[in-house]
CSV table of C-alpha atoms in Angstrom, one decimal:
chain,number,residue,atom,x,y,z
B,20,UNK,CA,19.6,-7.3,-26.0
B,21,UNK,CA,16.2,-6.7,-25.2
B,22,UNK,CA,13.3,-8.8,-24.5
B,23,UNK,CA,9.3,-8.3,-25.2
B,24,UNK,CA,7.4,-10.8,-22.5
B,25,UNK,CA,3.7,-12.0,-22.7
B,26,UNK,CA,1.2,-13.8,-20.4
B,27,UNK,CA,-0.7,-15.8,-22.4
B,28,UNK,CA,-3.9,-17.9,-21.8
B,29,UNK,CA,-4.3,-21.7,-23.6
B,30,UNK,CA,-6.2,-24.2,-23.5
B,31,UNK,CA,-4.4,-27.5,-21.4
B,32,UNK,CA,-3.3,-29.8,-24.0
B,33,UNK,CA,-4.7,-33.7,-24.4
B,34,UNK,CA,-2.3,-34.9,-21.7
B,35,UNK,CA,-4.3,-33.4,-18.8
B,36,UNK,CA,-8.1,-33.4,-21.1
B,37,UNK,CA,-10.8,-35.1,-19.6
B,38,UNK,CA,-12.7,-38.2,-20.8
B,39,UNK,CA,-15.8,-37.8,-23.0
B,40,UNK,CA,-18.1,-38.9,-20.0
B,41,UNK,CA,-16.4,-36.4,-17.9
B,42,UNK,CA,-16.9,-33.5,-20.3
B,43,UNK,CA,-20.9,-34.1,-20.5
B,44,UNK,CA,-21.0,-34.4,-17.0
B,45,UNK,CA,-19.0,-30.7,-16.4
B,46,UNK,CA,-21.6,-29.4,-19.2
B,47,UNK,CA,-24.7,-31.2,-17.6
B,48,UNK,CA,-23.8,-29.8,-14.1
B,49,UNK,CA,-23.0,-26.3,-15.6
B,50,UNK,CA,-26.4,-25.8,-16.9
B,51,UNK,CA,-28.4,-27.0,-14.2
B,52,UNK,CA,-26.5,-24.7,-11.5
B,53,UNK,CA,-27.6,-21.6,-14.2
B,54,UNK,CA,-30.8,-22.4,-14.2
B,55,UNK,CA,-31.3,-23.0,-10.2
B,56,UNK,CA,-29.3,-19.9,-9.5
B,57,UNK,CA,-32.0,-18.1,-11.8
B,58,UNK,CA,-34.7,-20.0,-9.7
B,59,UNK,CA,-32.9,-19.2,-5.7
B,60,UNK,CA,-29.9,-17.2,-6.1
B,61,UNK,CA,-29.4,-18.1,-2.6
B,62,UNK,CA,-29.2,-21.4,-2.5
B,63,UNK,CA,-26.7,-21.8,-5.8
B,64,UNK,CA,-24.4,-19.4,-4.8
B,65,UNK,CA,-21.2,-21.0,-4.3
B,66,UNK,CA,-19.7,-21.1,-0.4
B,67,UNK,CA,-16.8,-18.7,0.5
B,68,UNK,CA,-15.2,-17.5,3.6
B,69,UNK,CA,-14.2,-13.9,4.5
B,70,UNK,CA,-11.9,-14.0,7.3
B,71,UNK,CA,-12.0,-10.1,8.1
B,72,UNK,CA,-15.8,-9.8,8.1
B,73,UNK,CA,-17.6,-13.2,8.5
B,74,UNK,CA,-21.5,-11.7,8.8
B,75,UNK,CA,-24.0,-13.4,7.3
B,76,UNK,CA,-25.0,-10.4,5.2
B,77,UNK,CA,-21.7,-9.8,3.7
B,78,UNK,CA,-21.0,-13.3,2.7
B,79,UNK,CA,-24.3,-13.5,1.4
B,80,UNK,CA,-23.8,-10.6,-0.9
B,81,UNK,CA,-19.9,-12.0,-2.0
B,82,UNK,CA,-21.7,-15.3,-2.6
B,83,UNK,CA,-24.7,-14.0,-5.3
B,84,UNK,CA,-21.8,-11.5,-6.1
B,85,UNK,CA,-19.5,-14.5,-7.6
B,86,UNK,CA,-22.5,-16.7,-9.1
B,87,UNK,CA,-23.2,-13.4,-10.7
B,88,UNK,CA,-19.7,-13.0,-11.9
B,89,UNK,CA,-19.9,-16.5,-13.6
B,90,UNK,CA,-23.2,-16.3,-15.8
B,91,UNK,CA,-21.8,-12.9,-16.6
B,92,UNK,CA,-18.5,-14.0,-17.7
B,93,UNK,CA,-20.2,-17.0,-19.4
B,94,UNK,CA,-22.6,-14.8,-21.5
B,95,UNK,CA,-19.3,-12.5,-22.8
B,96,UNK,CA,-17.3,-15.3,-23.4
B,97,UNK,CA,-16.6,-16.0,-26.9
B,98,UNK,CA,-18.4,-19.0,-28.3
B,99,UNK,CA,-15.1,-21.0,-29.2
B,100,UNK,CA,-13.9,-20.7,-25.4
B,101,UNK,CA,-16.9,-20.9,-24.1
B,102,UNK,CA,-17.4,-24.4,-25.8
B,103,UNK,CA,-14.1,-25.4,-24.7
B,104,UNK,CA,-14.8,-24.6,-20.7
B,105,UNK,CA,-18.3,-26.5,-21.5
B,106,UNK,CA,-17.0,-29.8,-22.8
B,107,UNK,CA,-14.2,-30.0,-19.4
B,108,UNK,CA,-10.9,-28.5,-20.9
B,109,UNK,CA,-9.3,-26.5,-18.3
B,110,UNK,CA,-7.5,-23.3,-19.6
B,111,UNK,CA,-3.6,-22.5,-18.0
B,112,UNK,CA,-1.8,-19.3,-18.3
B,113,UNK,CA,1.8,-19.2,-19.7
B,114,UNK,CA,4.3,-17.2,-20.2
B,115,UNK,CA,6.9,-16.5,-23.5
B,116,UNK,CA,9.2,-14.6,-24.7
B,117,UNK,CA,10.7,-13.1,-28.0
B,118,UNK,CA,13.6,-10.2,-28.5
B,119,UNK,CA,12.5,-7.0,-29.2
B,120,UNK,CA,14.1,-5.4,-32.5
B,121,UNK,CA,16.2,-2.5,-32.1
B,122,UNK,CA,14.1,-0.2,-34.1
B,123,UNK,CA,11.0,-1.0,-32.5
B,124,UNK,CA,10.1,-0.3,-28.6
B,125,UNK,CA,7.3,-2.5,-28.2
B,126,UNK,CA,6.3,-4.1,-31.4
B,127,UNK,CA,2.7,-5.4,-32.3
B,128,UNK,CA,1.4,-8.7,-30.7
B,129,UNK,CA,1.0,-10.2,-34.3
B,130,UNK,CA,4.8,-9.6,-35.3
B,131,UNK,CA,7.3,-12.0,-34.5
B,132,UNK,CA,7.3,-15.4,-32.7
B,133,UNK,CA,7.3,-15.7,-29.3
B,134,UNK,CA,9.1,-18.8,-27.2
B,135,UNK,CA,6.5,-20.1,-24.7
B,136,UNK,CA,7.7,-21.9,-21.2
B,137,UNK,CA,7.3,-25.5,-21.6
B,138,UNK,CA,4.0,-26.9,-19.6
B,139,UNK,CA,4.6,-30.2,-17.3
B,140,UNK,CA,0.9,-30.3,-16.7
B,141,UNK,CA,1.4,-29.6,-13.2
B,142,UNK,CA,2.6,-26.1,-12.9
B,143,UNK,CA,1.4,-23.3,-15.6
B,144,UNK,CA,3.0,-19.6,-14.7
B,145,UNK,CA,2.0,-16.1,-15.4
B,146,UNK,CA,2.6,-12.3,-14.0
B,147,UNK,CA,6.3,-12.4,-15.3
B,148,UNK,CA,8.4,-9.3,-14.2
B,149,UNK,CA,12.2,-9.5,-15.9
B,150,UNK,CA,15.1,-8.1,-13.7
B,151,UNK,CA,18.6,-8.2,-14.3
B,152,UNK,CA,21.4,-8.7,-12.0
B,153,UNK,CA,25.0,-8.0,-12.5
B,154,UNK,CA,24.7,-8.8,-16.3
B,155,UNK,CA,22.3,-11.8,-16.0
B,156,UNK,CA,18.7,-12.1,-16.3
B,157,UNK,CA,16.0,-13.7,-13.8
B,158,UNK,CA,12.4,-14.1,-14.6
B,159,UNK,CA,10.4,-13.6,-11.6
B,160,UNK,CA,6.8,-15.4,-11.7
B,161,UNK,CA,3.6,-16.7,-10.4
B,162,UNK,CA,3.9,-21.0,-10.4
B,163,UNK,CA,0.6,-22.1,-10.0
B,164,UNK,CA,0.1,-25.2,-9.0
B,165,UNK,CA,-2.6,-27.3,-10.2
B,166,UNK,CA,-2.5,-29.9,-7.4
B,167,UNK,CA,-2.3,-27.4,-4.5
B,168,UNK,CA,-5.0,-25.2,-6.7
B,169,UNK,CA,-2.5,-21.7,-5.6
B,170,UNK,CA,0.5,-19.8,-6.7
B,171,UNK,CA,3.5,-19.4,-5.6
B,172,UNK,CA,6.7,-17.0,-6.4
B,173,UNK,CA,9.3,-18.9,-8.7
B,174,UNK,CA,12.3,-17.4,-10.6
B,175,UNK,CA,13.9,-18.7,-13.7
B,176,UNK,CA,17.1,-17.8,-15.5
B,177,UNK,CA,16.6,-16.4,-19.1
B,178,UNK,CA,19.7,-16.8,-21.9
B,179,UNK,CA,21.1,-14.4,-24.1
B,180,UNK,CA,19.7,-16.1,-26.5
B,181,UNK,CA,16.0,-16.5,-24.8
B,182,UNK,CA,16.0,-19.7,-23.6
B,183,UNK,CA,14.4,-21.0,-20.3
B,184,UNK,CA,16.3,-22.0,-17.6
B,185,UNK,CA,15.0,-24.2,-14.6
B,186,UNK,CA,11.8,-22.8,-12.8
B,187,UNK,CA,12.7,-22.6,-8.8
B,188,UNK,CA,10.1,-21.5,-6.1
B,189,UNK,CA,12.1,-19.0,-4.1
B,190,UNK,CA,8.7,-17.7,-2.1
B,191,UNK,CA,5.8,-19.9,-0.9
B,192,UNK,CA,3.7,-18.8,2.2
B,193,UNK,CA,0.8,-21.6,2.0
B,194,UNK,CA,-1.8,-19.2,0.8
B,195,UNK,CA,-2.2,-17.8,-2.9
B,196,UNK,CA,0.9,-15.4,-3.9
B,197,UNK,CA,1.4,-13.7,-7.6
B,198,UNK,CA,2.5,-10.7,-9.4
B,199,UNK,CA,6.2,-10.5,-8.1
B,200,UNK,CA,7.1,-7.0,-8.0
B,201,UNK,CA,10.9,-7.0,-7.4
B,202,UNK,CA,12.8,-4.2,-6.8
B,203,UNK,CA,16.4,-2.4,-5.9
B,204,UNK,CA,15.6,0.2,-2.9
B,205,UNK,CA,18.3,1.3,-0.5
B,206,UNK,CA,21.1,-1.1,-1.8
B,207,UNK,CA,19.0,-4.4,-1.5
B,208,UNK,CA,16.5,-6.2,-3.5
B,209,UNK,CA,12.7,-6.6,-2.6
B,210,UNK,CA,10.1,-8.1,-3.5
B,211,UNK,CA,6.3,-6.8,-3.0
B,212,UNK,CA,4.0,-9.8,-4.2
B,213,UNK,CA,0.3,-9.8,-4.1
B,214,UNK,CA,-1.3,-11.7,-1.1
B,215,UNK,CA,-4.2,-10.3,-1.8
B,216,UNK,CA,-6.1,-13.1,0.4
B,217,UNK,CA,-4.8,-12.0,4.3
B,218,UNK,CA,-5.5,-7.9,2.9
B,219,UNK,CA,-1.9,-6.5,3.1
B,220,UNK,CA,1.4,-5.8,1.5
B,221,UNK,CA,4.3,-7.9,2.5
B,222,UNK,CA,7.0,-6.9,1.5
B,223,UNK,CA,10.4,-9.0,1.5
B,224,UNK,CA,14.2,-8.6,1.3
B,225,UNK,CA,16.3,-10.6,-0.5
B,226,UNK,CA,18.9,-12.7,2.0
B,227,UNK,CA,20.4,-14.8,-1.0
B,228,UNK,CA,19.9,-13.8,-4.6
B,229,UNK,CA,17.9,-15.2,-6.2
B,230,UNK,CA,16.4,-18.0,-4.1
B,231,UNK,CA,16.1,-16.5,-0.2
B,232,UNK,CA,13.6,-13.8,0.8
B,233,UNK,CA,12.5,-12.8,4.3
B,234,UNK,CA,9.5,-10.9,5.6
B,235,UNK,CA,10.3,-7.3,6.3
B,236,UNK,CA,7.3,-5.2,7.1
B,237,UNK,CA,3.4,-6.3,6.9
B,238,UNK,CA,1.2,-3.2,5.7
B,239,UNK,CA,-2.5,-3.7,6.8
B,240,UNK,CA,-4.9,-2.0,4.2
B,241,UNK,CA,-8.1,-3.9,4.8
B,242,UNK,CA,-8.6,-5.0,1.3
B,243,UNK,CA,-7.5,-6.6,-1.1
B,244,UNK,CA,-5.2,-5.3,-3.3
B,245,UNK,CA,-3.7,-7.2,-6.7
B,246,UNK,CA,-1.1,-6.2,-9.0
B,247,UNK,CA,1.0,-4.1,-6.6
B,248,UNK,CA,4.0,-1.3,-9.2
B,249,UNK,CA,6.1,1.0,-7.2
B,250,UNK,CA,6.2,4.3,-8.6
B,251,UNK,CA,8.4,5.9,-6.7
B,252,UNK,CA,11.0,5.7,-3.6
B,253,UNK,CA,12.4,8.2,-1.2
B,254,UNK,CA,15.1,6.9,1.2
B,255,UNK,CA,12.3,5.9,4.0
B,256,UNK,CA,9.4,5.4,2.2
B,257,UNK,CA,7.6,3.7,-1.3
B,258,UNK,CA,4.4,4.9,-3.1
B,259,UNK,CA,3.3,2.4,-5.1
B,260,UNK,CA,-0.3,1.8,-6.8
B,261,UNK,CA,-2.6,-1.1,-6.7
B,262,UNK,CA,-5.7,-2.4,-7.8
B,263,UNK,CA,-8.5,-2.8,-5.0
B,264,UNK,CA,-10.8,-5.8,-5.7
B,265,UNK,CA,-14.3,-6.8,-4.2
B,266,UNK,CA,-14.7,-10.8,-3.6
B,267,UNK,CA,-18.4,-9.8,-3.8
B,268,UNK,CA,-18.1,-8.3,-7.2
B,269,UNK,CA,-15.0,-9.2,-9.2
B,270,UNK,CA,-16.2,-7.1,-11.8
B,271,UNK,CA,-14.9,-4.2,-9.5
B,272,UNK,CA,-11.9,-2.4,-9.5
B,273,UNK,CA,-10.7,0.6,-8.3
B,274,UNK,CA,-7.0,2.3,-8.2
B,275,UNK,CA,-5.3,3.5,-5.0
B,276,UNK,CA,-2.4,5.3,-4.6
B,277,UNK,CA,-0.1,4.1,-1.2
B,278,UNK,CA,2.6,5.7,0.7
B,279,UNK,CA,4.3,2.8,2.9
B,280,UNK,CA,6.7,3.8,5.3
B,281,UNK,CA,8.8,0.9,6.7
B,282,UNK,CA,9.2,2.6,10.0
B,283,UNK,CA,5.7,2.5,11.5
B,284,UNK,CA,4.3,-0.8,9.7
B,285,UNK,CA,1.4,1.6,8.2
B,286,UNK,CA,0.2,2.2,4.3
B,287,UNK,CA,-1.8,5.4,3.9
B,288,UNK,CA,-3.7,6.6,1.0
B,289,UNK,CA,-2.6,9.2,-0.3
């Protein structure tokens, strides 16, 4: 049996929806932080820290950078969302599932009904990678906590029959984690997930499967990197490809191509 997965992005449902007041104060606050950043870009930029290069001139660049990012996104947002994010509803990510006919590889978006993960209003997950393990099937995932406002890595057990299973956090490092890549490489199971925040890979082994996973090797690339594949292995070495991000424009993205060798601690582009 085969499965098709989605990420999909909602709107939170009334449980967690703000009052009326709330709403016209989100949209009243909105507007007037436009219209001052039009006025001094400067001083409505929002605050951010870089840890690897603290100068004023950079972090005044990632701060217009991101304000920018905002009105921009605002302005090609479609009017129904847009409303929504206006009037204080938060949008969550989630994940769901549906099995994929036998005829068809990857059918259509529109065909079909897909099983979405139940949302507690706490947690809401996304990035979901599927991997199978001596005839069972785990869901690896980013769990996102609202409270905490980060991700961690949680697994959850999928059925034949597509039904979730209990989400458990088998990764959390204190600072923002997503994208699980797991992996089989040299007769264990890895994990490379993005940490995009400290601007390295980390990548772990698996001690116990599927909830205990230990750092292996720490590759410094001096950016930051999302959404980290492997593409290929050799017996002493990965090449994987990743997705270089700017904090000063997240409108930018660019593709890089690493070798990592696990002997000297070192990524290269290649």
């Amino acid at each position: 049996k085969r499965w098709h997965l989605s990420c999909l992005l909602l709107s939170v449902t009334k449980e967690v929806r703000p009052t009326v007041a709330h709403r016209k104060k989100v949209s009243n606050n909105l507007y007037k932080r436009i219209f001052r950043f039009l006025l001094d870009p400067q001083k409505e930029a929002p605050t951010s820290t870089n840890d690897f290069d603290a100068s004023p001139q950079r972090e005044k660049r990632q701060n217009k950078g991101q304000a920018m990012n905002q009105i921009y996104r605002a302005l090609h947002m479609p009017p129904r969302r847009l409303l929504k994010k206006l009037s204080g509803q938060k949008e969550i990510y989630t994940i769901a599932v549906r099995r994929i006919p036998a005829d068809e590889p990857l059918p259509a978006l529109g065909e079909g009904v897909f099983t979405p993960l139940p949302f507690d209003g706490k947690t809401w997950y996304a990035d979901p990678l599927l991997y199978t393990r001596d005839g069972s099937r785990y869901l690896f995932c980013e769990a996102f906590d609202l409270a905490a406002g980060r991700g961690d890595i949680a697994v959850i057990p999928l059925s034949g029959d597509g039904t979730f299973g209990t989400p458990q956090t088998v990764l959390s490092t204190g600072s923002h984690l997503s994208f699980p890549m797991v992996f089989d490489w040299n007769g264990d199971t890895w994990m490379l997930p993005e940490s995009s925040a400290d601007h390295s890979l980390t990548l772990y082994r698996c001690a116990e499967f599927p909830g205990r996973w230990e750092p292996a090797a720490r590759f410094a690339v001096g950016c930051e990197l999302c959404d980290t594949i492997v593409l290929s292995s050799t017996g002493d070495a990965l090449t994987l490809l990743c997705s270089e991000t700017r904090p000063e424009n997240q409108l930018y993205t660019r593709c890089l191509l690493y070798t990592s060798d696990a002997a000297d601690d070192k990524a290269r582009v290649d």
